[in-house]
XYZ file of C-alpha atoms in Angstrom:
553
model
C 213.449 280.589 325.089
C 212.907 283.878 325.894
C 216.342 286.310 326.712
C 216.239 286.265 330.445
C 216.429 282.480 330.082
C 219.090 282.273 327.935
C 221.374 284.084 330.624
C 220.592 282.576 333.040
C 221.704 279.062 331.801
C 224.234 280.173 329.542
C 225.457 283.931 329.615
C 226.460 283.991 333.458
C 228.637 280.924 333.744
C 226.082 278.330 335.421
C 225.513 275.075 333.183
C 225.154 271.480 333.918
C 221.579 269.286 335.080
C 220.875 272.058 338.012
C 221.104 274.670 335.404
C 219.272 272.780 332.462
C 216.254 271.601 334.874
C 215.805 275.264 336.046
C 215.535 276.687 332.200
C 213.637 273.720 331.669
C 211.210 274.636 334.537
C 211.295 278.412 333.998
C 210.819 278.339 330.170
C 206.968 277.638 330.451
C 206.789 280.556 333.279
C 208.544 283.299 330.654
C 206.437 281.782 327.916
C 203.292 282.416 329.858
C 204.533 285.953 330.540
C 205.047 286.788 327.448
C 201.476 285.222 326.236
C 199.716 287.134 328.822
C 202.195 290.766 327.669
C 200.740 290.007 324.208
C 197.272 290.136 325.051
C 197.480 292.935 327.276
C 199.255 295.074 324.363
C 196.499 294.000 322.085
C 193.878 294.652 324.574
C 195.688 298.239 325.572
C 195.226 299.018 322.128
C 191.893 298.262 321.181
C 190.901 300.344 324.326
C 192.811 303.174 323.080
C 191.262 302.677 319.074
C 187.943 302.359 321.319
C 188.274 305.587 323.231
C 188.894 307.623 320.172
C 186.016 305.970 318.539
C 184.009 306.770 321.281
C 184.928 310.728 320.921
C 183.999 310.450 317.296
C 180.826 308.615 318.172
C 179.612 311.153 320.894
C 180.328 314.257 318.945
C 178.041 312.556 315.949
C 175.337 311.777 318.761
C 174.967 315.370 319.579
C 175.060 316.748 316.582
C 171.869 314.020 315.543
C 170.550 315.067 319.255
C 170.445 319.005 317.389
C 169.720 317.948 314.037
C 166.448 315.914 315.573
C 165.600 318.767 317.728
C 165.930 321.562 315.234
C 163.867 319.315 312.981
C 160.960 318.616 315.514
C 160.724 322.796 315.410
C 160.440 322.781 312.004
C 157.644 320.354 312.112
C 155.582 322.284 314.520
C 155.622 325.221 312.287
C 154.346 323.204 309.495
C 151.486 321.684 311.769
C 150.755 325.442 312.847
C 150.804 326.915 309.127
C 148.762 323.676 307.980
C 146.257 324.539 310.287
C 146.154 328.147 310.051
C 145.081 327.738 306.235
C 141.936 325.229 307.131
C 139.244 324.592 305.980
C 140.125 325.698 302.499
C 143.881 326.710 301.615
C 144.518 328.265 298.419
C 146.207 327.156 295.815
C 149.787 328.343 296.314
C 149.641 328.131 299.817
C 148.652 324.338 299.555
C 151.201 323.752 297.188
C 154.212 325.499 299.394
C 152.615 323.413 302.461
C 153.214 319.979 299.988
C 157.050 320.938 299.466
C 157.404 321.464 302.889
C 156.019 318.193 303.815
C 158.145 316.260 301.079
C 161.125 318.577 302.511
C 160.990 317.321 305.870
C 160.210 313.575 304.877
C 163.474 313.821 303.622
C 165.298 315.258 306.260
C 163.630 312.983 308.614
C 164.662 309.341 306.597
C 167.964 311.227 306.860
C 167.641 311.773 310.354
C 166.666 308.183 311.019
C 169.291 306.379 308.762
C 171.792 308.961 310.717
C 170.611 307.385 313.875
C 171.054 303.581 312.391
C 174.428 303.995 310.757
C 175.267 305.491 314.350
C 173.911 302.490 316.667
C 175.934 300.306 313.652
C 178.996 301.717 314.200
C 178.812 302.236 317.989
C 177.686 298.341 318.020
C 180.696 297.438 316.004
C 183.647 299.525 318.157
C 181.524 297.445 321.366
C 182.350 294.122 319.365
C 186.181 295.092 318.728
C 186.490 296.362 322.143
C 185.119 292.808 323.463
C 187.324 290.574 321.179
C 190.310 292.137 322.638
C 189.024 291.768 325.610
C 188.100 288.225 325.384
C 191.673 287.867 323.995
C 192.908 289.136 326.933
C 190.722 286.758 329.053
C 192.277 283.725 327.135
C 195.493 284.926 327.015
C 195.130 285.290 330.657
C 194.063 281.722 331.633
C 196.618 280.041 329.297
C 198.964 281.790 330.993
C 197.363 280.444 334.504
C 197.829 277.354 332.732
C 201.257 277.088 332.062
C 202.717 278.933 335.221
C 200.804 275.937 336.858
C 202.177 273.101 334.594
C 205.752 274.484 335.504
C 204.878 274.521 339.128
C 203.986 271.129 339.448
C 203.875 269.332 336.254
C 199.958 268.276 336.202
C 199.889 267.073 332.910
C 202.562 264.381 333.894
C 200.623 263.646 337.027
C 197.167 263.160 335.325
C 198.577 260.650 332.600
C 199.862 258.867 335.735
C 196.500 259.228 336.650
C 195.213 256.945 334.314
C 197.159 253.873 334.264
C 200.313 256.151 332.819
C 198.772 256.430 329.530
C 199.756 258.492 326.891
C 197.684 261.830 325.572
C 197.314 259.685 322.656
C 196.069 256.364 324.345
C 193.529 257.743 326.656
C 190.953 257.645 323.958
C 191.248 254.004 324.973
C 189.272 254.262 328.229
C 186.046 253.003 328.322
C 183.152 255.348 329.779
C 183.163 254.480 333.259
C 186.698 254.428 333.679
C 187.069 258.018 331.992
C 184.526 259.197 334.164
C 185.977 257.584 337.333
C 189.783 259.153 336.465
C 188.426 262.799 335.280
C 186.538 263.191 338.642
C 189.973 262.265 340.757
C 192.343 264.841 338.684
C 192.306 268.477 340.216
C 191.661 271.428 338.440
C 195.351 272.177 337.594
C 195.267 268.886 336.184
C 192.465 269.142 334.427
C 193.594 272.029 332.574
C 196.654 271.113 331.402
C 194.945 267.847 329.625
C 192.302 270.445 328.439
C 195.502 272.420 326.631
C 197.380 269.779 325.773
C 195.033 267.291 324.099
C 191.238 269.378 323.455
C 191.344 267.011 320.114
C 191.002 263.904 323.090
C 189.392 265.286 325.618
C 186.758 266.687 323.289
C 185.243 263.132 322.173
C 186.494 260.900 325.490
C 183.309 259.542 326.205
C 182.986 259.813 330.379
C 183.856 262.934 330.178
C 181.596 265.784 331.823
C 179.978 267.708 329.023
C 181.127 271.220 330.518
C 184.991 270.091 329.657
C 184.116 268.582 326.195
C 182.249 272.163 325.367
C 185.942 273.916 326.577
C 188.142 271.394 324.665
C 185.725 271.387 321.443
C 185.914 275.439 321.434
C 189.611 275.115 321.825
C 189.179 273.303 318.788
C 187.057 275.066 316.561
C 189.143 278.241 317.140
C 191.880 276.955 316.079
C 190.393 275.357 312.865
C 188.805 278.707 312.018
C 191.910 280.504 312.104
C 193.690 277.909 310.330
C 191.065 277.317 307.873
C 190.100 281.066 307.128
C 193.974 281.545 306.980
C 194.112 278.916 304.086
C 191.163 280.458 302.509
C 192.416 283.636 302.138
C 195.932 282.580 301.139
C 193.780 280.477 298.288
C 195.575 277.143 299.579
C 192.101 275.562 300.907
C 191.374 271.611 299.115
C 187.807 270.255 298.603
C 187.988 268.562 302.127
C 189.333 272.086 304.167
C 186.627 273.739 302.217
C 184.044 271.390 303.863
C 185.419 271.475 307.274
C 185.644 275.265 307.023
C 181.681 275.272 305.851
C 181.283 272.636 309.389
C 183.221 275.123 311.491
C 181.464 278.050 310.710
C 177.873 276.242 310.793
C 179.100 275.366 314.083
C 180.007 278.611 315.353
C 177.144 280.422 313.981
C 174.644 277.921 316.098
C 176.700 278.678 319.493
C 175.921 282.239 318.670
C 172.900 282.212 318.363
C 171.953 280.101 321.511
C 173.518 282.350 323.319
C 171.677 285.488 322.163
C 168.802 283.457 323.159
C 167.332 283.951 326.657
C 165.704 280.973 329.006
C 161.747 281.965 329.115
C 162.162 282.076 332.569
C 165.012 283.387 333.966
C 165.363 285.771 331.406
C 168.848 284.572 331.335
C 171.077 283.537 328.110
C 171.169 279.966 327.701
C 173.728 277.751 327.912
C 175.401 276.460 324.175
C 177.438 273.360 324.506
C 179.513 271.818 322.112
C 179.541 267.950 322.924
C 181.170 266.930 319.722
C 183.083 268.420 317.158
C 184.558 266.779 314.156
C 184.161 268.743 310.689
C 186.197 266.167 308.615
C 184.229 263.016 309.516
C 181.720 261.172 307.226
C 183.800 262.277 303.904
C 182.664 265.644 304.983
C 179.489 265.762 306.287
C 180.939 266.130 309.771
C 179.652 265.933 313.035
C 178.675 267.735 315.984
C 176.642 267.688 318.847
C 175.261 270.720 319.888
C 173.550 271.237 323.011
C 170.877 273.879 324.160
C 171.418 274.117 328.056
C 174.019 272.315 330.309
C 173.944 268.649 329.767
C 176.327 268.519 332.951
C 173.726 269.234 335.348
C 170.111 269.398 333.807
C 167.334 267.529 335.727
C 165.849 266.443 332.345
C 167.723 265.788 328.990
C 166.419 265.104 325.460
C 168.687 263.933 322.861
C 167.131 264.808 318.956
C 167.447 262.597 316.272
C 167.340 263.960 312.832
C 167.150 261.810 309.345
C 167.633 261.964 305.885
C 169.774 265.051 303.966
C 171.366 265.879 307.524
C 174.497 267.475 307.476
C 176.304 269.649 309.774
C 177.253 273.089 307.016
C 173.678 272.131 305.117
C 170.877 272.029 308.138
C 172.372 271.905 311.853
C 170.874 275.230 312.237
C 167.646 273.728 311.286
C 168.109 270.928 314.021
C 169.165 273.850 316.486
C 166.245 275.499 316.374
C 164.117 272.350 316.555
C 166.467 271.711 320.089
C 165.448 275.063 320.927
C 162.042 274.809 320.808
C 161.668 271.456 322.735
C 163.814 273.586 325.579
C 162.161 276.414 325.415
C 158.735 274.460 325.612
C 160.131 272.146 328.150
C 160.648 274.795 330.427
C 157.228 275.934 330.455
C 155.917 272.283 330.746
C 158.381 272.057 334.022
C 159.551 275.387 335.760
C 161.061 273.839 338.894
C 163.149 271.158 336.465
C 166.274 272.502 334.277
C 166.911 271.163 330.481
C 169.181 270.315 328.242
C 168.019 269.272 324.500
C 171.037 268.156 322.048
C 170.295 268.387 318.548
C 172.448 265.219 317.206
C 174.169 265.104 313.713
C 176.465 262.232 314.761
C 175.996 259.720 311.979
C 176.402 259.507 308.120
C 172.482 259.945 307.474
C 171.656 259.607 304.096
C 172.133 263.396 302.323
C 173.304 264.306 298.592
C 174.384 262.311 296.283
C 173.596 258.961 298.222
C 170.304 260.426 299.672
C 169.120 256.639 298.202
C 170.490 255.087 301.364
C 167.396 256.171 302.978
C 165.003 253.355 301.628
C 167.944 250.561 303.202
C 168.902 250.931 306.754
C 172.693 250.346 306.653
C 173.039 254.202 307.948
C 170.425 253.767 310.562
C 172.587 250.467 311.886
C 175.721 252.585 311.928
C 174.268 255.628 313.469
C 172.236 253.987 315.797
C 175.324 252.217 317.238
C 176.911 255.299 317.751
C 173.996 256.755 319.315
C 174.204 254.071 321.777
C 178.200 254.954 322.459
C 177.043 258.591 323.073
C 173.778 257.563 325.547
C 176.295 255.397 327.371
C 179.147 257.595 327.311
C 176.957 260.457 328.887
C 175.399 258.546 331.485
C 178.641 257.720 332.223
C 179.580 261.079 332.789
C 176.614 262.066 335.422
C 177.475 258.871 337.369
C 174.602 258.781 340.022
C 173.235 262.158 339.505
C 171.161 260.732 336.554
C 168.588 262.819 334.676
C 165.286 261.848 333.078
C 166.913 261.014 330.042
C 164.739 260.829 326.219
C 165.589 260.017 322.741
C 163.657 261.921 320.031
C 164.254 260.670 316.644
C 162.645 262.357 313.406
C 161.986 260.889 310.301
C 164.916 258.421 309.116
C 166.380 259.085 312.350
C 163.519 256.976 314.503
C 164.787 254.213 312.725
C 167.859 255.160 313.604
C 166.705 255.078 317.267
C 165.279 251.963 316.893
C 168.552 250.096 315.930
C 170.031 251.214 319.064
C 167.512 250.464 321.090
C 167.605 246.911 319.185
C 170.933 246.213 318.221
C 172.983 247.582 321.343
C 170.014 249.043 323.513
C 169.673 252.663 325.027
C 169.725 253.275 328.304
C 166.808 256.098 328.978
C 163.551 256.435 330.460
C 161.615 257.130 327.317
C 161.816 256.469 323.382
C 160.275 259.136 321.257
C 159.248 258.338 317.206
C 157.983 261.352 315.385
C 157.249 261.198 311.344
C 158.707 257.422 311.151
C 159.077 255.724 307.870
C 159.527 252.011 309.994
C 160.698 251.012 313.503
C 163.167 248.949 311.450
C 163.331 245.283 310.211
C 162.379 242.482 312.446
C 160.759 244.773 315.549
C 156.865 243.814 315.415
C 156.686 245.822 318.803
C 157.321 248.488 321.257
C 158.252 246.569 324.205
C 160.937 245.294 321.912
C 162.944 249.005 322.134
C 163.997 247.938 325.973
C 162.153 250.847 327.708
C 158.567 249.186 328.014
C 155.965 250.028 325.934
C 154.650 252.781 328.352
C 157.680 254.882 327.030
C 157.773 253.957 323.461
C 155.845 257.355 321.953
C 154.575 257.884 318.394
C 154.270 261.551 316.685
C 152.611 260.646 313.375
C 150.516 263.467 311.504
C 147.764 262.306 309.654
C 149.406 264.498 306.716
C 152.801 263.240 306.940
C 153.072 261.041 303.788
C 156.311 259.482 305.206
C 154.739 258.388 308.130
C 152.504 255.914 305.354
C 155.980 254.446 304.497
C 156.243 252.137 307.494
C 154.467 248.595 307.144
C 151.170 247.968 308.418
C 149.142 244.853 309.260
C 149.798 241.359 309.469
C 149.948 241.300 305.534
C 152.588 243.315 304.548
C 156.442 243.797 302.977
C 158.065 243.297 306.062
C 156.406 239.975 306.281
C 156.555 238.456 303.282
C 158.911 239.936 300.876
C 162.274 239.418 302.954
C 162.250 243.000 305.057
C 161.733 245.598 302.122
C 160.916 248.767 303.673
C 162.088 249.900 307.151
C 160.138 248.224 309.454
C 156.723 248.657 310.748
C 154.739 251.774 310.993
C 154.812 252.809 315.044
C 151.774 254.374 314.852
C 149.655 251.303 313.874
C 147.742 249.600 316.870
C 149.478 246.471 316.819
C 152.721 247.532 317.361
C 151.566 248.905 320.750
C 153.207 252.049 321.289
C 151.324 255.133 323.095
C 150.080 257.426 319.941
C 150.110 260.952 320.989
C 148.226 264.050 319.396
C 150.454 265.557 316.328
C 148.421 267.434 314.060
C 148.976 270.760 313.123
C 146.113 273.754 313.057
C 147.249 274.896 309.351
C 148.305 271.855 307.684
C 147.843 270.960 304.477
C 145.205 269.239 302.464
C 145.599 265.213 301.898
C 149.148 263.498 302.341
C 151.556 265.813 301.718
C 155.798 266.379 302.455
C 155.555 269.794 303.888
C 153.603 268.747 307.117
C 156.826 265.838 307.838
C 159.155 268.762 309.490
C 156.805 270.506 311.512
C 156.664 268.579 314.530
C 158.473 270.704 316.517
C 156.883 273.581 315.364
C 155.911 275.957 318.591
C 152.281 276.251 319.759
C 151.827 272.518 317.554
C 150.341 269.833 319.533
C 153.560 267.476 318.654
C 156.046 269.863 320.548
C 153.871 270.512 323.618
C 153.141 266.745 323.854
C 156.974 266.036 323.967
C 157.786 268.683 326.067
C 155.433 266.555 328.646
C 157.362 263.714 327.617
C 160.768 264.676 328.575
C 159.862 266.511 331.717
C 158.506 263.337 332.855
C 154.751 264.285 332.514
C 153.417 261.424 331.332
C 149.837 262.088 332.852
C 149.628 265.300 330.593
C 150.369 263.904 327.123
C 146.908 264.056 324.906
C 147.024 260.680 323.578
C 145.408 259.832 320.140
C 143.854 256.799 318.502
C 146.402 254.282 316.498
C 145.866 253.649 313.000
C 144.168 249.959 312.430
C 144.955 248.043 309.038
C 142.643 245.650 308.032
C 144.442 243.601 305.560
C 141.875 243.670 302.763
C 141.784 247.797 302.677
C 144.117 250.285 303.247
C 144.634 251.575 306.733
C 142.526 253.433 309.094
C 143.571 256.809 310.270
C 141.202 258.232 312.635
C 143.036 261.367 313.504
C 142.386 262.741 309.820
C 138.723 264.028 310.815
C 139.734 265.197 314.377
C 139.826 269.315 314.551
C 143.703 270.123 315.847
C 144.202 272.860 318.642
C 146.775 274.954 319.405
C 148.514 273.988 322.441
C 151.722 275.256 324.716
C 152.175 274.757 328.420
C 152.978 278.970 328.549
């Protein structure tokens, strides 16, 4: 309770219910004051500690601005004297014209490390000055917040909102009813749940992915300065550690979306944080990270990764794949926006139980949650409802499978690239749910996983009680349409190396997707299926084909 408070309910002789409802009321108000006071200190003196900077920095920049021009006259009196002593300078004066040379090499490497440190340092007073400032944003809108709460209590009024739940029960709506009670709250209201309850609102399935992203943010800034606080106070267990590793991962990825720029609009793209949980999966963690706005993009892909994913060991890795497929999308369809998610939201086989991968347990698990996620964001765009394509890599196209199976996925097209099996007991594609017109298969002729998968009538998956993890995709008989995946530079014979490429830019796996998930069916480049005889090993026509480079630029 801040002072002014205090007397006015106690120190000037008014008490009882009017007087306790009207601290009650203004308590939030003089809280949000003093928030937004805070800020505006900090922010008054980083401008200050900026401005003096900025003195320093300026006097250093002229004094490099004289250095570099004093040094430019020196050089043109070496060039004249060099010249002046052609064709054939004696001795001495060749050597004096070699120490002056080796003398201004010097002096320019100074010069130029001069300039560096200086763009470092003016670079790093720019980033100080902007903290603060985004501080002072924050600080700002919390403030907005809470003067608004106290106004009109719209946290009370949006748990009426949904049935008079508790912050703490709403994770109990299903999709459609989330979706249906977030759209009728107003934007007061909507904020307050966003402050109060991020750790809810975050992973409340319905929910538009703009206000997940906000409430996930909330939430990894406030783990990062709680974890980092641990860390340095040397308080941090084995499971803080982790989360701190999943937090940072995390940030770093938003950070460097951003500092990436749409190729056509030239503009920064969009980072969204759909999901964020850094203690799940016994560490592991999980988080959905999304490359453009998955609120409002005409087309959406959603990337499935497989075995040793993790969020601290290879989301970046996954990220970048995301950003390619957007970046390439974009070029396959200017006049459509995107929005590719690069998924780590299941317990994939990694580490120390990276022998999960030959049983498909995790690919059960994780494809039912995949399912909850498709569902829960289709909820969320009620009738404005992209083109909407799962990707899954590797383990993670069986993954894909099982939800397409087991609970069945609600998109327009299936995508299998480097599959070890469509999983046990699917002899098909029109057994994924989507129609065997939009059941794809990536499969390099190099990818030695991509040989896991059974083929042919005579096989594991027939006859030895499902070993393996189902058949291979790419096979003829299972009836899927085989695109072009080979890569210009790959390597000799069956190898590892080639099995996380397909994504790789200018490849013919990443343009053929990005036709995929634009909706450009007509322009994939289809290839032949592998055939398997069943009394020689299989056929793989694409092995003696010459690849191309391809991009829709």
């Amino acid at each position: 309770m801040t002072t002014s408070t205090a007397a006015v309910g106690r120190g000037r002789g008014w008490s009882g219910p009017a007087a306790t409802s009207f601290v009650a009321h203004v308590r939030p108000v003089g809280g949000a004051f003093e928030d937004a006071a805070d800020a505006l200190r900090a922010a008054a003196t980083a401008a200050d500690s900026y401005a003096a900077t900025l003195e320093v920095l300026l006097s250093r920049a002229d004094r490099l601005t004289d250095a570099a021009a004093h040094l430019t006259r020196q050089i043109d009196a070496f060039w004249r004297r060099a010249r002046a002593s052609l064709p054939a300078p004696r001795p001495d004066v060749a050597l004096e014209l070699l120490q002056s040379a080796l003398r201004l090499r010097g002096e320019v490497d100074g010069v130029a490390h001069e300039s560096a440190t200086l763009r470092r340092d003016s670079l790093a007073a720019e980033d100080d000055l902007a903290v603060a400032l985004r501080s002072l944003s924050a600080g700002a809108s919390q403030a907005r917040q809470r003067m608004a709460a106290a106004a009109g209590d719209p946290l009370a009024s949006a748990l009426e909102k949904s049935g008079g739940r508790t912050g703490a029960t709403l994770s109990g709506l299903v999709p459609d009813e989330a979706a249906a009670w977030w759209e009728s709250l107003t934007a007061d209201e909507r904020a307050a749940l966003l402050t109060a309850y991020p750790e809810v609102i975050g992973t409340l399935d319905g929910v538009p992915a703009d206000a997940r992203d906000t409430a996930n943010r909330t939430l990894l800034d406030r783990d990062l300065a709680d974890l980092e606080a641990r860390e340095r106070a040397g308080v941090l267990d084995r499971a803080g550690r982790a989360a701190l590793a999943n937090a940072r991962a995390v940030r770093d990825q938003l950070e460097e979306i951003a500092l990436t720029d749409d190729p056509w609009t030239r503009t920064p793209l969009v980072a969204q944080l759909y999901d964020y949980e850094p203690y799940a999966f016994s560490g592991d963690g999980r988080a959905l990270v999304c490359v453009g706005d998955m609120s409002t993009a005409d087309n959406v892909a959603i990337n499935v990764p497989g075995l040793t994913t993790t969020v601290s060991g290879s989301l970046g890795g996954n990220v970048d794949n995301a950003v390619n497929l957007y970046r390439e999308a974009r070029w396959a369809a200017p006049g459509s926006t995107m929005a590719s998610l690069a998924w780590v939201g299941y317990d994939a086989p990694s580490d120390w139980d990276s022998g999960r991968v030959a049983l498909e347990g995790s690919a059960r698990d994780g494809g039912a949650m995949l399912a909850r996620d498709v569902a829960g964001f289709l909820a969320s765009r009620g009738d404005d409802r992209p083109h909407l394509t799962v990707v899954g890599h590797s383990y993670g196209s069986t993954t894909t499978a099982h939800a397409a199976t087991d609970v069945g996925l609600d998109v327009d097209d299936i995508v299998l690239i480097g599959s070890p099996g469509a999983g046990s007991g699917v002899n098909e594609a029109a057994q994924l749910g989507v129609g065997a017109e939009h059941v794809w298969v990536g499969s390099a002729s190099t990818d030695y996983v991509t040989y896991l998968g059974s083929n042919g009538w005579f096989n594991s998956e027939n006859w030895l009680g499902g070993v393996g993890l189902g058949n291979d995709p790419a096979e003829d008989d299972f009836g899927a349409q085989r695109f072009q995946a080979e890569l210009t530079d790959r390597d000799e014979g069956v190898n590892i190396a080639d099995h996380t490429r397909y994504y790789q830019p200018d490849s013919e796996a990443l343009a053929n997707m990005a036709s995929i998930v634009t909706g450009l069916d007509a322009d994939v480049v289809r290839a032949d299926h592998r055939t398997d005889p069943w009394w020689r090993t299989s056929d793989e026509p694409e092995e003696d084909r010459a690849p191309t480079e391809r991009s829709h630029r």
